[in-house]
C-alpha cells in the first residue's frame, strides 16, 4: 500500500476501512478453509467465540497493514504490531465473546433454560452480548496498542460488535450463516477501519503549483518539515520562495501561502493588483486594501486556484495537498 | 499469570451451552457435529449410521460402495437432513421389503416415522395448514435376494367368487391366473428360503394340504401350482375379518410356521383377497361391520407393537377383486393437497359406522331379496383400513394385470439398509436438534440421534435440486464465488479514490499559456 494511491480527498477517510474490511474477510475465509480441511477442533458451543476472535485477528492485521505501509514503519514496529494487534486482536475478541456468553447466561431472561434444551443456539438475543463484549475488548486492546484514547476505542469496538451483530442477524435470516458471517466480517472491519484510524493529514503537505505562463509545472512545497511556515510568491528579484515573471501579471510579493503547526493552510493577498482564490461556487478577492490594517486571507483547500493578475497577463497557481514523500520535481 | 491465562482460555473457549460427555463427530462437508445415536434396547434395534465407523461396517459387508452415500448430511440453510439406517435383529442386519406404488414411488410413511425435535415430519406441501413445506423420501439400498419371506395367501372362496362379471372367467379363476403368472411365481420363490402358505376362507378358514394338524409351507412352484389350481369357490358367507385375524395371529403362531419364521428370520406377508364385504348373515348392514373391523385393527396394532415377539410382525396386504362400493371413502372434504394427509390421519383412527360406510351405514350388505351393498362392489373402506394398519397396501381392481402387479409388489425386494431424506422448516436448524426414527413396519423400535449445527458460521450450502430433497454438496472452492468478488470490489473501491482524483485533475487541467499570449 502506498500513500501515493491515497489522494487527499474523501477517499482517505474510507481507505483504511476498505483495507481492514478486506483483511477481516480474508480472516473469515481462512477460518472456513481451516474448518473444511481440518475440521473444527473446538466445541460447537464456542463457534461464535472463534468467529469473533478471527474478526479481531483480521481487523488487527488490517490495521497493522494500513498504518504500517502508509506511514512506512520500520521492521520492529511491524513485528510488534503483528504480535499485539493481530494475535492480541484474536485473543481479546475471543475472550470478550466468551465473557459475553457468561453475561448472557446470567443476565438475559430465559437464556439458561434455552441453552439447557439446545446447547447450540443461533439466536441474536443470546449472542449480542458476545458480539458487544468482543468488540469492546478488541477496541480496548487496539486503543492501548495505538496509545490512543481508550474511551474512544472502546466505543469504536462496541460499534464494531453491534454492527457485526445486526448484519449477521439480518443476513442469516435472508440467506444463511455462511453469508451472514461474511457480512458480519465486513461490517466489523469496515466499522473499525472507518472510525478508529483515518489516514492522517501529517502524511501530506501543501504544494503550490504553477498552472500557466512560462513557469508552467513548477511546484513548491509550502512546509518542508511540518512546522509553521509561509511561502511567498511574487516578482521580487531576490530570495522569492516562488518567483514568477512580471509580464505574466505578477507583482512583487504578490501572495503568500502560510501553514500553522496544525497544518491549516491559508492564502494572503499582499498586492494591490488582482489577487483571487477560486474554488467551486466561490471566488474570493484577496486584493490588498490599504485601509485595512492586515492583508485579507482565506483558508485553502486542496484544489483551490490562485489567480494573480488579470486578463491576458495572468498567472494561475494551484494549491494541492500531496503525499509528503513527493519530490519537488 | 498462568492461572489467569488458563482461566481466560477456559472462558474464551467455552460457550453458554453444555454438551455432555459424549464424543462428537463432524459431518463431512459441514460444521454440523453429531452425537452417537440412542437405539431402543431390545431384540430389534434401529441402527442409525451416525459416524464413519458405522458406514464403514456397511462397506465391509459389501452393501455400500462409497462412504459418502451413507454418512449423515445436514443442510441447515436448506433445512434438509439425510440419514441412513438399518434394522438389526439380535445384532444381525435384517433385510426388509419395500413396496412401491403404481408410479414406482415409495411412501416412506408406511415404513418409518420421523420426528424432528419432537415434531412429526410428513410429506406435505406448504399450504397443508402449517405454512411449512415438508418432504420425506425413503431410498432403499443393498438389494438382496437372500432374505426369507413367508407369503400367506388368504383367498376368498365364498360363492360370489363364482361370478364371471360378464367376462366368461369366474373371479376365482382370474385370481388363480394372476397368482400363477410366471413373474408372480418367480417373485414368490425368488429365494430358496421363501415359503407360501395358502389359506382359503368363507365361513371358515381352510388350509392347503388337507392336514389340519400341520399347516403346509409350500417351497416349490410345482406344488404351488397344484394348490392354487385346486381352489374351489364352495363357501357361503364371507368372514373376512376373522380370516385375517386367523392368518395373522393363529396360523403364524403354529409351531411349524413359527419355527420356520424364527429359524430363517423370515418376514410374514399376508395377502388377503376378497370380492365383497365381511358378512355373516342376511340382515347385516354395513355399519354393523364397524365393531368387527375395530377388533381386527386392534389385533393388528397389538401385533405390530409387541417388542418382545420372537418373530417379525406380519405385513398385511389386501386385494379387492371388483369396484369400490364406497367410492367416497374416506369421506373427506378438503383440497387435494390435504387429502392424503387427512386420509392417513383417518386410517390411524378406529372405525365407526359412519366413518366406515358414510351414508350407507344402514344399507344391508346382502339382503335375501333385492340389491344390497355387495352388489355395488367391494368393501374398499375395510380393505384400506386393514392394509393401512397392517403396514401393507390395498389394491381394488377388476383388471388381471393389476392383480398381477399387486401380487408382485407384495413379494417385494428386500434391502439391507435405507436412506431417509427429509426437508422441513430451515429455522428449526438454528439450534441443536434431535431426530427420532420409529419403524412402522416389521418391528416396533426406534432410535434417536442428536445434531449440533454450526451456530455462528458455516460452510457454503448445497445447491438445491429440483425434485430432489438433498442438493449436491458444495466444494470448498465454491467459497471463491463469494469472497473473490467481494475482495475485488473492496480493492477496486480502494483504487477508486486515486482514479477519480487523477481523472478530475486531467479533465480540468489548464493548458500552459505562453508569454506572447499575455502580450
mmCIF file of N, CA, C and O in Angstrom, chain B residues 102-143:
data_model
loop_
_atom_site.group_PDB
_atom_site.id
_atom_site.type_symbol
_atom_site.label_atom_id
_atom_site.label_comp_id
_atom_site.label_asym_id
_atom_site.label_seq_id
_atom_site.Cartn_x
_atom_site.Cartn_y
_atom_site.Cartn_z
ATOM 1 N N UNK B 102 -47.941 -47.543 -7.900
ATOM 2 C CA UNK B 102 -48.019 -47.773 -9.355
ATOM 3 C C UNK B 102 -47.084 -46.841 -10.118
ATOM 4 O O UNK B 102 -46.673 -47.124 -11.234
ATOM 5 N N UNK B 103 -46.765 -45.682 -9.502
ATOM 6 C CA UNK B 103 -45.825 -44.777 -10.175
ATOM 7 C C UNK B 103 -44.375 -45.103 -9.831
ATOM 8 O O UNK B 103 -43.470 -44.373 -10.213
ATOM 9 N N UNK B 104 -44.168 -46.182 -9.100
ATOM 10 C CA UNK B 104 -42.804 -46.566 -8.741
ATOM 11 C C UNK B 104 -42.248 -45.806 -7.553
ATOM 12 O O UNK B 104 -41.057 -45.887 -7.260
ATOM 13 N N UNK B 105 -43.105 -45.054 -6.847
ATOM 14 C CA UNK B 105 -42.620 -44.285 -5.705
ATOM 15 C C UNK B 105 -42.810 -45.075 -4.419
ATOM 16 O O UNK B 105 -43.698 -45.910 -4.318
ATOM 17 N N UNK B 106 -41.981 -44.761 -3.461
ATOM 18 C CA UNK B 106 -42.086 -45.406 -2.154
ATOM 19 C C UNK B 106 -42.707 -44.398 -1.197
ATOM 20 O O UNK B 106 -42.270 -43.255 -1.118
ATOM 21 N N UNK B 107 -43.727 -44.852 -0.459
ATOM 22 C CA UNK B 107 -44.337 -43.986 0.541
ATOM 23 C C UNK B 107 -43.616 -44.229 1.857
ATOM 24 O O UNK B 107 -43.824 -45.250 2.512
ATOM 25 N N UNK B 108 -42.765 -43.313 2.281
ATOM 26 C CA UNK B 108 -41.971 -43.571 3.485
ATOM 27 C C UNK B 108 -42.822 -43.712 4.737
ATOM 28 O O UNK B 108 -42.412 -44.379 5.685
ATOM 29 N N UNK B 109 -44.003 -43.097 4.742
ATOM 30 C CA UNK B 109 -44.819 -43.140 5.961
ATOM 31 C C UNK B 109 -45.262 -44.561 6.302
ATOM 32 O O UNK B 109 -45.633 -44.825 7.439
ATOM 33 N N UNK B 110 -45.228 -45.442 5.308
ATOM 34 C CA UNK B 110 -45.625 -46.826 5.593
ATOM 35 C C UNK B 110 -44.559 -47.554 6.396
ATOM 36 O O UNK B 110 -44.851 -48.570 7.016
ATOM 37 N N UNK B 111 -43.344 -47.089 6.326
ATOM 38 C CA UNK B 111 -42.249 -47.860 6.884
ATOM 39 C C UNK B 111 -41.619 -47.182 8.089
ATOM 40 O O UNK B 111 -41.113 -47.864 8.989
ATOM 41 N N UNK B 112 -41.584 -45.890 8.082
ATOM 42 C CA UNK B 112 -40.845 -45.199 9.133
ATOM 43 C C UNK B 112 -41.520 -43.882 9.432
ATOM 44 O O UNK B 112 -42.104 -43.245 8.556
ATOM 45 N N UNK B 113 -41.483 -43.503 10.695
ATOM 46 C CA UNK B 113 -41.949 -42.165 11.038
ATOM 47 C C UNK B 113 -40.748 -41.392 11.556
ATOM 48 O O UNK B 113 -39.849 -41.957 12.198
ATOM 49 N N UNK B 114 -40.729 -40.114 11.232
ATOM 50 C CA UNK B 114 -39.592 -39.262 11.582
ATOM 51 C C UNK B 114 -40.114 -38.110 12.411
ATOM 52 O O UNK B 114 -41.134 -37.507 12.070
ATOM 53 N N UNK B 115 -39.427 -37.816 13.477
ATOM 54 C CA UNK B 115 -39.772 -36.588 14.196
ATOM 55 C C UNK B 115 -38.517 -35.757 14.358
ATOM 56 O O UNK B 115 -37.432 -36.280 14.665
ATOM 57 N N UNK B 116 -38.660 -34.472 14.090
ATOM 58 C CA UNK B 116 -37.565 -33.521 14.176
ATOM 59 C C UNK B 116 -37.816 -32.684 15.423
ATOM 60 O O UNK B 116 -38.742 -31.886 15.437
ATOM 61 N N UNK B 117 -37.023 -32.943 16.438
ATOM 62 C CA UNK B 117 -37.173 -32.233 17.713
ATOM 63 C C UNK B 117 -38.618 -32.368 18.205
ATOM 64 O O UNK B 117 -39.230 -31.393 18.629
ATOM 65 N N UNK B 118 -39.128 -33.571 18.126
ATOM 66 C CA UNK B 118 -40.449 -33.861 18.662
ATOM 67 C C UNK B 118 -41.602 -33.628 17.703
ATOM 68 O O UNK B 118 -42.713 -34.078 17.967
ATOM 69 N N UNK B 119 -41.372 -32.915 16.614
ATOM 70 C CA UNK B 119 -42.457 -32.656 15.656
ATOM 71 C C UNK B 119 -42.391 -33.650 14.510
ATOM 72 O O UNK B 119 -41.344 -33.817 13.898
ATOM 73 N N UNK B 120 -43.533 -34.281 14.217
ATOM 74 C CA UNK B 120 -43.558 -35.253 13.125
ATOM 75 C C UNK B 120 -43.261 -34.583 11.804
ATOM 76 O O UNK B 120 -43.751 -33.487 11.524
ATOM 77 N N UNK B 121 -42.503 -35.266 10.981
ATOM 78 C CA UNK B 121 -42.228 -34.776 9.634
ATOM 79 C C UNK B 121 -43.057 -35.614 8.676
ATOM 80 O O UNK B 121 -42.974 -36.839 8.679
ATOM 81 N N UNK B 122 -43.889 -34.948 7.889
ATOM 82 C CA UNK B 122 -44.732 -35.668 6.935
ATOM 83 C C UNK B 122 -44.514 -35.052 5.565
ATOM 84 O O UNK B 122 -44.080 -33.914 5.444
ATOM 85 N N UNK B 123 -44.855 -35.814 4.560
ATOM 86 C CA UNK B 123 -44.753 -35.326 3.185
ATOM 87 C C UNK B 123 -45.947 -34.440 2.916
ATOM 88 O O UNK B 123 -47.041 -34.928 2.658
ATOM 89 N N UNK B 124 -45.778 -33.141 3.040
ATOM 90 C CA UNK B 124 -46.927 -32.279 2.799
ATOM 91 C C UNK B 124 -46.454 -30.967 2.221
ATOM 92 O O UNK B 124 -45.411 -30.431 2.590
ATOM 93 N N UNK B 125 -47.286 -30.414 1.302
ATOM 94 C CA UNK B 125 -46.898 -29.146 0.701
ATOM 95 C C UNK B 125 -47.079 -28.004 1.675
ATOM 96 O O UNK B 125 -47.662 -28.161 2.746
ATOM 97 N N UNK B 126 -46.612 -26.845 1.276
ATOM 98 C CA UNK B 126 -46.594 -25.690 2.168
ATOM 99 C C UNK B 126 -47.976 -25.290 2.615
ATOM 100 O O UNK B 126 -48.161 -24.760 3.697
ATOM 101 N N UNK B 127 -48.966 -25.514 1.738
ATOM 102 C CA UNK B 127 -50.293 -25.000 2.055
ATOM 103 C C UNK B 127 -51.087 -25.914 2.965
ATOM 104 O O UNK B 127 -52.227 -25.640 3.257
ATOM 105 N N UNK B 128 -50.495 -27.031 3.398
ATOM 106 C CA UNK B 128 -51.267 -28.006 4.192
ATOM 107 C C UNK B 128 -51.425 -27.543 5.625
ATOM 108 O O UNK B 128 -51.026 -28.220 6.551
ATOM 109 N N UNK B 129 -51.970 -26.371 5.830
ATOM 110 C CA UNK B 129 -52.350 -25.936 7.172
ATOM 111 C C UNK B 129 -51.237 -25.291 7.979
ATOM 112 O O UNK B 129 -51.484 -24.343 8.721
ATOM 113 N N UNK B 130 -50.037 -25.775 7.882
ATOM 114 C CA UNK B 130 -48.988 -25.270 8.754
ATOM 115 C C UNK B 130 -48.165 -24.162 8.112
ATOM 116 O O UNK B 130 -47.417 -23.485 8.795
ATOM 117 N N UNK B 131 -48.259 -23.996 6.799
ATOM 118 C CA UNK B 131 -47.451 -22.997 6.121
ATOM 119 C C UNK B 131 -46.015 -23.436 5.917
ATOM 120 O O UNK B 131 -45.206 -22.689 5.396
ATOM 121 N N UNK B 132 -45.655 -24.635 6.361
ATOM 122 C CA UNK B 132 -44.283 -25.102 6.212
ATOM 123 C C UNK B 132 -44.299 -26.296 5.268
ATOM 124 O O UNK B 132 -45.044 -27.243 5.467
ATOM 125 N N UNK B 133 -43.459 -26.225 4.240
ATOM 126 C CA UNK B 133 -43.398 -27.351 3.324
ATOM 127 C C UNK B 133 -42.511 -28.419 3.937
ATOM 128 O O UNK B 133 -41.422 -28.122 4.448
ATOM 129 N N UNK B 134 -42.962 -29.655 3.903
ATOM 130 C CA UNK B 134 -42.143 -30.757 4.370
ATOM 131 C C UNK B 134 -42.116 -31.822 3.292
ATOM 132 O O UNK B 134 -43.112 -32.059 2.613
ATOM 133 N N UNK B 135 -40.981 -32.449 3.141
ATOM 134 C CA UNK B 135 -40.852 -33.545 2.197
ATOM 135 C C UNK B 135 -40.096 -34.668 2.863
ATOM 136 O O UNK B 135 -39.184 -34.439 3.658
ATOM 137 N N UNK B 136 -40.465 -35.874 2.497
ATOM 138 C CA UNK B 136 -39.851 -37.056 3.098
ATOM 139 C C UNK B 136 -39.615 -38.059 1.979
ATOM 140 O O UNK B 136 -40.499 -38.300 1.161
ATOM 141 N N UNK B 137 -38.444 -38.621 1.952
ATOM 142 C CA UNK B 137 -38.132 -39.570 0.878
ATOM 143 C C UNK B 137 -37.355 -40.726 1.475
ATOM 144 O O UNK B 137 -36.466 -40.527 2.313
ATOM 145 N N UNK B 138 -37.706 -41.931 1.022
ATOM 146 C CA UNK B 138 -37.011 -43.126 1.515
ATOM 147 C C UNK B 138 -36.388 -43.825 0.326
ATOM 148 O O UNK B 138 -37.070 -44.098 -0.671
ATOM 149 N N UNK B 139 -35.104 -44.095 0.404
ATOM 150 C CA UNK B 139 -34.405 -44.738 -0.709
ATOM 151 C C UNK B 139 -33.790 -46.027 -0.184
ATOM 152 O O UNK B 139 -32.931 -45.987 0.707
ATOM 153 N N UNK B 140 -34.220 -47.166 -0.719
ATOM 154 C CA UNK B 140 -33.637 -48.419 -0.237
ATOM 155 C C UNK B 140 -32.306 -48.698 -0.927
ATOM 156 O O UNK B 140 -32.096 -48.312 -2.080
ATOM 157 N N UNK B 141 -31.418 -49.374 -0.203
ATOM 158 C CA UNK B 141 -30.111 -49.742 -0.749
ATOM 159 C C UNK B 141 -29.789 -51.176 -0.362
ATOM 160 O O UNK B 141 -30.314 -51.709 0.595
ATOM 161 N N UNK B 142 -28.853 -51.741 -1.094
ATOM 162 C CA UNK B 142 -28.368 -53.063 -0.722
ATOM 163 C C UNK B 142 -29.391 -54.147 -0.986
ATOM 164 O O UNK B 142 -29.712 -54.924 -0.103
ATOM 165 N N UNK B 143 -29.893 -54.179 -2.239
ATOM 166 C CA UNK B 143 -30.896 -55.196 -2.559
ATOM 167 C C UNK B 143 -30.322 -56.585 -2.373
ATOM 168 O O UNK B 143 -29.174 -56.859 -2.744
#
